[in-house]
CSV table of C-alpha atoms in Angstrom, one decimal:
chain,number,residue,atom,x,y,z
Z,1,UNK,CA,0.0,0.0,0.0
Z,2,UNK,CA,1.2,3.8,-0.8
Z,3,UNK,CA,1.8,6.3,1.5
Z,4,UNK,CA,-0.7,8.2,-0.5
Z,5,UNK,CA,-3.1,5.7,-0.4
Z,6,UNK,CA,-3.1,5.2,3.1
Z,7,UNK,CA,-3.3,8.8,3.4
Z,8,UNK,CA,-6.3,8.9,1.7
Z,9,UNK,CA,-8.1,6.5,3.7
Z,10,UNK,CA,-6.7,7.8,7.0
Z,11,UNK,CA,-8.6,11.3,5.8
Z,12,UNK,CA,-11.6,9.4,4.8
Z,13,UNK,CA,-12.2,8.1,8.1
Z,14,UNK,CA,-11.8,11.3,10.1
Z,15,UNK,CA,-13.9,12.9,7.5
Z,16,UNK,CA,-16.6,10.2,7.8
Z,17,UNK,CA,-15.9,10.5,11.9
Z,18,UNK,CA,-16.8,14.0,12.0
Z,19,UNK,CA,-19.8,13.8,9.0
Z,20,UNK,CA,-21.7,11.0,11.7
Z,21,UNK,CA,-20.7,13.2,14.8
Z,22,UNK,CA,-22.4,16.3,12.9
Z,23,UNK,CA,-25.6,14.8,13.9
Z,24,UNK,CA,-27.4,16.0,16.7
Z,25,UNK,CA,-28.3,13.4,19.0
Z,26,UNK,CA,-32.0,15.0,19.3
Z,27,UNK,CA,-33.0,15.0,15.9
Z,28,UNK,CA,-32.7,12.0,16.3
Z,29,UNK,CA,-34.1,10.9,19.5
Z,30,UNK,CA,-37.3,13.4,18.1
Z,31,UNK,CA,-37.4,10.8,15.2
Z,32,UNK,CA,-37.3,8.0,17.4
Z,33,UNK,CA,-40.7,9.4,19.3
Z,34,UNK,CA,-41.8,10.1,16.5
Z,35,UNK,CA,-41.8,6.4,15.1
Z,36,UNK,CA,-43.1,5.1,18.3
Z,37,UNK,CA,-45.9,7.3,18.1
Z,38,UNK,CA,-47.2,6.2,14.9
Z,39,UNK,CA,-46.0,2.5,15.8
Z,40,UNK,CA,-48.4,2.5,19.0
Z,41,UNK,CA,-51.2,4.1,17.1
Z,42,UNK,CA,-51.3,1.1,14.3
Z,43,UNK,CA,-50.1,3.8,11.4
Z,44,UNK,CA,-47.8,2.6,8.5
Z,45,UNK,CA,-44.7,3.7,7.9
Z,46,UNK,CA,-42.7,4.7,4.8
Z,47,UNK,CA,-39.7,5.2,3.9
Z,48,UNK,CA,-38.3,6.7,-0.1
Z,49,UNK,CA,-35.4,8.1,-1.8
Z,50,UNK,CA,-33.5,7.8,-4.8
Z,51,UNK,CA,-30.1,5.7,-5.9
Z,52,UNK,CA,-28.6,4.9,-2.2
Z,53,UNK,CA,-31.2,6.4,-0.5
Z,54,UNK,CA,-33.4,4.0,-2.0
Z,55,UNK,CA,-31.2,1.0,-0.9
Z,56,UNK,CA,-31.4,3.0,2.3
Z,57,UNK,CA,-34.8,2.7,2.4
Z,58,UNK,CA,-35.4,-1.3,1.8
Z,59,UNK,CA,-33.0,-2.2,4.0
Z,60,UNK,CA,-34.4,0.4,7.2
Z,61,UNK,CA,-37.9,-0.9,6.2
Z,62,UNK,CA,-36.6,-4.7,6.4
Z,63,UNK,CA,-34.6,-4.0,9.9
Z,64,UNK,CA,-37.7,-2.2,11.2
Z,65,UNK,CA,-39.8,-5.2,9.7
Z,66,UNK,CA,-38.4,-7.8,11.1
Z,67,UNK,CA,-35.5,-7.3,13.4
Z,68,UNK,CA,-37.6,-4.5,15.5
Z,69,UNK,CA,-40.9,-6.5,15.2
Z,70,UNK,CA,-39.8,-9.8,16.5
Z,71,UNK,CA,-37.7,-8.2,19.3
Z,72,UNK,CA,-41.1,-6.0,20.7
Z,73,UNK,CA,-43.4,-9.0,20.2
Z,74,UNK,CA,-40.6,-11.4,21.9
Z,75,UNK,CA,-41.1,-13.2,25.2
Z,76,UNK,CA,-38.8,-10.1,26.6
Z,77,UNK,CA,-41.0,-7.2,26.3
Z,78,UNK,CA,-39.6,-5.2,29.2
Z,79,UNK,CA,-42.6,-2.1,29.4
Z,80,UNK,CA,-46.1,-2.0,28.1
Z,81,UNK,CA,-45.4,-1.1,24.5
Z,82,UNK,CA,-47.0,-4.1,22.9
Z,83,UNK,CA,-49.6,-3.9,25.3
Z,84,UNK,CA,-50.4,-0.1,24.1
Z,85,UNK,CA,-50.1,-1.5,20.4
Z,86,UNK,CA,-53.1,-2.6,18.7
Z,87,UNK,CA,-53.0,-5.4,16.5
Z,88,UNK,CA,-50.1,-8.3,16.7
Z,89,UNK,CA,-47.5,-4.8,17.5
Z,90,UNK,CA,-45.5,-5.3,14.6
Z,91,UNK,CA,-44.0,-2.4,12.6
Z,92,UNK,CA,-46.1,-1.6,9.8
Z,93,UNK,CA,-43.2,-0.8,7.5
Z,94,UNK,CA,-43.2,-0.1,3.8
Z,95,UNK,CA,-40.6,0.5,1.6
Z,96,UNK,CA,-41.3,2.4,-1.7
Z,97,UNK,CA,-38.5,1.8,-3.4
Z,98,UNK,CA,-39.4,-1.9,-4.2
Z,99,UNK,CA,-41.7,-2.9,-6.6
Z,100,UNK,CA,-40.4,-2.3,-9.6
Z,101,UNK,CA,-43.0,-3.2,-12.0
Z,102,UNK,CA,-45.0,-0.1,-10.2
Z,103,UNK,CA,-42.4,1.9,-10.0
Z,104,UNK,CA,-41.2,1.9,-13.9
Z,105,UNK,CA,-45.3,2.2,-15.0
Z,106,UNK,CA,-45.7,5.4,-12.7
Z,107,UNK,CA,-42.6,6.8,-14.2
Z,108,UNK,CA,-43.3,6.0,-17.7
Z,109,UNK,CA,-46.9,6.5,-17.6
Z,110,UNK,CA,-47.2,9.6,-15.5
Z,111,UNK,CA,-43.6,10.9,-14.5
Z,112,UNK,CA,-40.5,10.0,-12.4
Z,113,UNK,CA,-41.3,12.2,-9.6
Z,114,UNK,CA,-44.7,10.8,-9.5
Z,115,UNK,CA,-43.1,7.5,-8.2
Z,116,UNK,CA,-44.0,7.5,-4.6
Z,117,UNK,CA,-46.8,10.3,-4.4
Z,118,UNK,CA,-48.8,7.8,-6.3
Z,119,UNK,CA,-48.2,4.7,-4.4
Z,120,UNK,CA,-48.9,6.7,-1.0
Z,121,UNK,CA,-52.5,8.2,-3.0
Z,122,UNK,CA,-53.0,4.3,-2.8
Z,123,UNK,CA,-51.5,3.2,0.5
Z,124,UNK,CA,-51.4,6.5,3.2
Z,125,UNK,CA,-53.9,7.5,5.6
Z,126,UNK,CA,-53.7,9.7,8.1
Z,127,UNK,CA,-51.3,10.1,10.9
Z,128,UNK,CA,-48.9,7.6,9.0
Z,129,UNK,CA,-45.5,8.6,9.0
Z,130,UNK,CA,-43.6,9.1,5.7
Z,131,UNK,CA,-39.5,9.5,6.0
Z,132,UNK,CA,-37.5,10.7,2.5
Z,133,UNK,CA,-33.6,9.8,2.9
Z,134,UNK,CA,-32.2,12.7,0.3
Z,135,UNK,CA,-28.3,13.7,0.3
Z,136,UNK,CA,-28.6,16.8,-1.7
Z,137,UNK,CA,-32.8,17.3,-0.3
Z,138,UNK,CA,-33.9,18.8,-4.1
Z,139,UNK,CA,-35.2,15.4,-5.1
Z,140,UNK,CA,-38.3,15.8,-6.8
Z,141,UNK,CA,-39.9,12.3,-6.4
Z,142,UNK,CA,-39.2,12.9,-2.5
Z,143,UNK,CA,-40.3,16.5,-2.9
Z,144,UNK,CA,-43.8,15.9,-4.0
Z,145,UNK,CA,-44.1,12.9,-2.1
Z,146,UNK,CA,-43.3,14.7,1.2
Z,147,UNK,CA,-45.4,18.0,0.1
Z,148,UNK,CA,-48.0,15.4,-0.8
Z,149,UNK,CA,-47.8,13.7,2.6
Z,150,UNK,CA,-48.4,17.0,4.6
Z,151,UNK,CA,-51.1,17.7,3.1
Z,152,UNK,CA,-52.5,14.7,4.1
Z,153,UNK,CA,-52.2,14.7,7.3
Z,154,UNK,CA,-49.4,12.3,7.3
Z,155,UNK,CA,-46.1,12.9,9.6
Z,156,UNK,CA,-43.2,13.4,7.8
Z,157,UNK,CA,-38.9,13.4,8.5
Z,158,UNK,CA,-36.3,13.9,6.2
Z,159,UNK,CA,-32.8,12.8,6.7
Z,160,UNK,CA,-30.9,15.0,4.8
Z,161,UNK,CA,-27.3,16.1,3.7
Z,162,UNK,CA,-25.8,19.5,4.5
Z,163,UNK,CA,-27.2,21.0,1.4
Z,164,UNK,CA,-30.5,20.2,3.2
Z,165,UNK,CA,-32.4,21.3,0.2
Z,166,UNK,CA,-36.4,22.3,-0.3
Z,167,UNK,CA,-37.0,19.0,1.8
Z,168,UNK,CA,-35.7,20.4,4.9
Z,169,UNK,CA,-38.3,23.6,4.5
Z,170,UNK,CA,-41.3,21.0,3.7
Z,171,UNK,CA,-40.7,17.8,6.2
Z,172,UNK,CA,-42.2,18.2,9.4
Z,173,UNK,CA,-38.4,16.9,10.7
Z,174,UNK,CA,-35.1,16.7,9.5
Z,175,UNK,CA,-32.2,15.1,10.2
Z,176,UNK,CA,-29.0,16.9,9.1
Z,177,UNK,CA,-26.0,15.2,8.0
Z,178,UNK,CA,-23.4,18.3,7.9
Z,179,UNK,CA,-21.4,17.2,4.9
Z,180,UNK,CA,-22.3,16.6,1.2
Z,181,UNK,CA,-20.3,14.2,0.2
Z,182,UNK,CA,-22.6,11.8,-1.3
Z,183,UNK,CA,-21.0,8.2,0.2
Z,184,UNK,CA,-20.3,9.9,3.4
Z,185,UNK,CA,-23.4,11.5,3.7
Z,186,UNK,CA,-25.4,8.1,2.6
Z,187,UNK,CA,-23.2,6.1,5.3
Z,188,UNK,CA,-24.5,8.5,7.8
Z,189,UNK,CA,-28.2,8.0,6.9
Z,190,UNK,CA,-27.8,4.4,7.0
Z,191,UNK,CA,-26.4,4.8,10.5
Z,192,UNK,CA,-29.5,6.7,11.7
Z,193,UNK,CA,-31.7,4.6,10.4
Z,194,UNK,CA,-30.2,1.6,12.0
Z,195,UNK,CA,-30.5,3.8,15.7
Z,196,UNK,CA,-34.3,4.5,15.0
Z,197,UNK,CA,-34.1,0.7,14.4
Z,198,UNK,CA,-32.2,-0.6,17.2
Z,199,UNK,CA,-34.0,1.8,19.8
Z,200,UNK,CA,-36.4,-0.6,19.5
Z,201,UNK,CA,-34.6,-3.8,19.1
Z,202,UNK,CA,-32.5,-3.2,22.4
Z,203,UNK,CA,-35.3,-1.5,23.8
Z,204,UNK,CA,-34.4,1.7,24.9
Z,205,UNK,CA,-37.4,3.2,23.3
């Protein structure tokens, strides 16, 4: 390995360090109360974005899905969560990002940034909560999906990159990632996600 080389990656860990540390531990405990409150109130949950936000997306909805669900309907239920939540208390958890076939006829048929608003106009009542993961915040599937949303009635949080973008003016919350590098900023989202996820799963929710 180069000297250079191991520069490099000695500066892209201390610049990923400080890009995850830019995060204020509030936002995201506010996101965290935020799930829980749709969670214990039988509301559905979902999650969009675009290229790694959408991978984002799939894999939150899957951890939350499962992961979260089978630890709060588990034989070690510590408070009275899943006696508060109606239903079986599972996470009612949908990623937008997935079905392709839907996906590629609302873009061709209608338009790209028609991809999620129509699949919540099908889906989303009120009081569900929809999250848009967004580096730059500008994109306009997640845009009009989130404008969409509030006027709905549905909750909404954005987790966001340091541009912060017209999502950060529309979502009810945001979540800022102070950087903008895109693989930085996307390893950071990933990161929250999995502590909105495991507030749950180790129960500290």
């Amino acid at each position: 390995m180069t000297a250079s080389l191991t520069r490099w990656i000695d500066d892209y860990i201390a610049a990923q360090t400080r890009a995850l540390q830019s995060v204020a531990p509030q936002s995201i405990a506010s996101a965290i109360a935020t799930v829980k409150k749709v969670w214990l109130a039988g509301g559905q949950i979902f999650c969009i974005g675009n290229g790694g936000g959408a991978a984002n997306a799939s894999h939150f909805a899957t951890d939350l899905g499962k992961g979260a669900s089978d630890k709060v309907t588990g034989d070690k239920v510590t408070d009275n969560n899943l006696a508060a939540a109606p239903g079986n208390g599972r996470f009612r958890v949908l990623s937008l990002t997935d079905n392709m076939p839907w996906i590629t006829a609302l873009g061709n048929d209608y338009a790209y940034e028609d991809i999620f608003v129509r699949q919540l106009e099908n889906y989303a009542r009120p009081n569900d909560l929809l999250i848009a993961v967004s580096v730059s915040g500008n994109s306009p599937s997640c845009v009009k999906a989130v404008q969409w949303a509030t006027s709905n009635q549905l909750d909404t949080l954005a987790i966001l990159g340091g541009q912060r973008g017209r999502l950060a003016a529309v979502a009810a919350q945001a979540i800022i990632v102070e950087d903008t590098h895109f693989g930085r900023v996307e390893d950071v989202q990933m990161h929250v996600l999995h502590m909105i996820c495991y507030a749950f799963m180790e129960q500290v929710a």
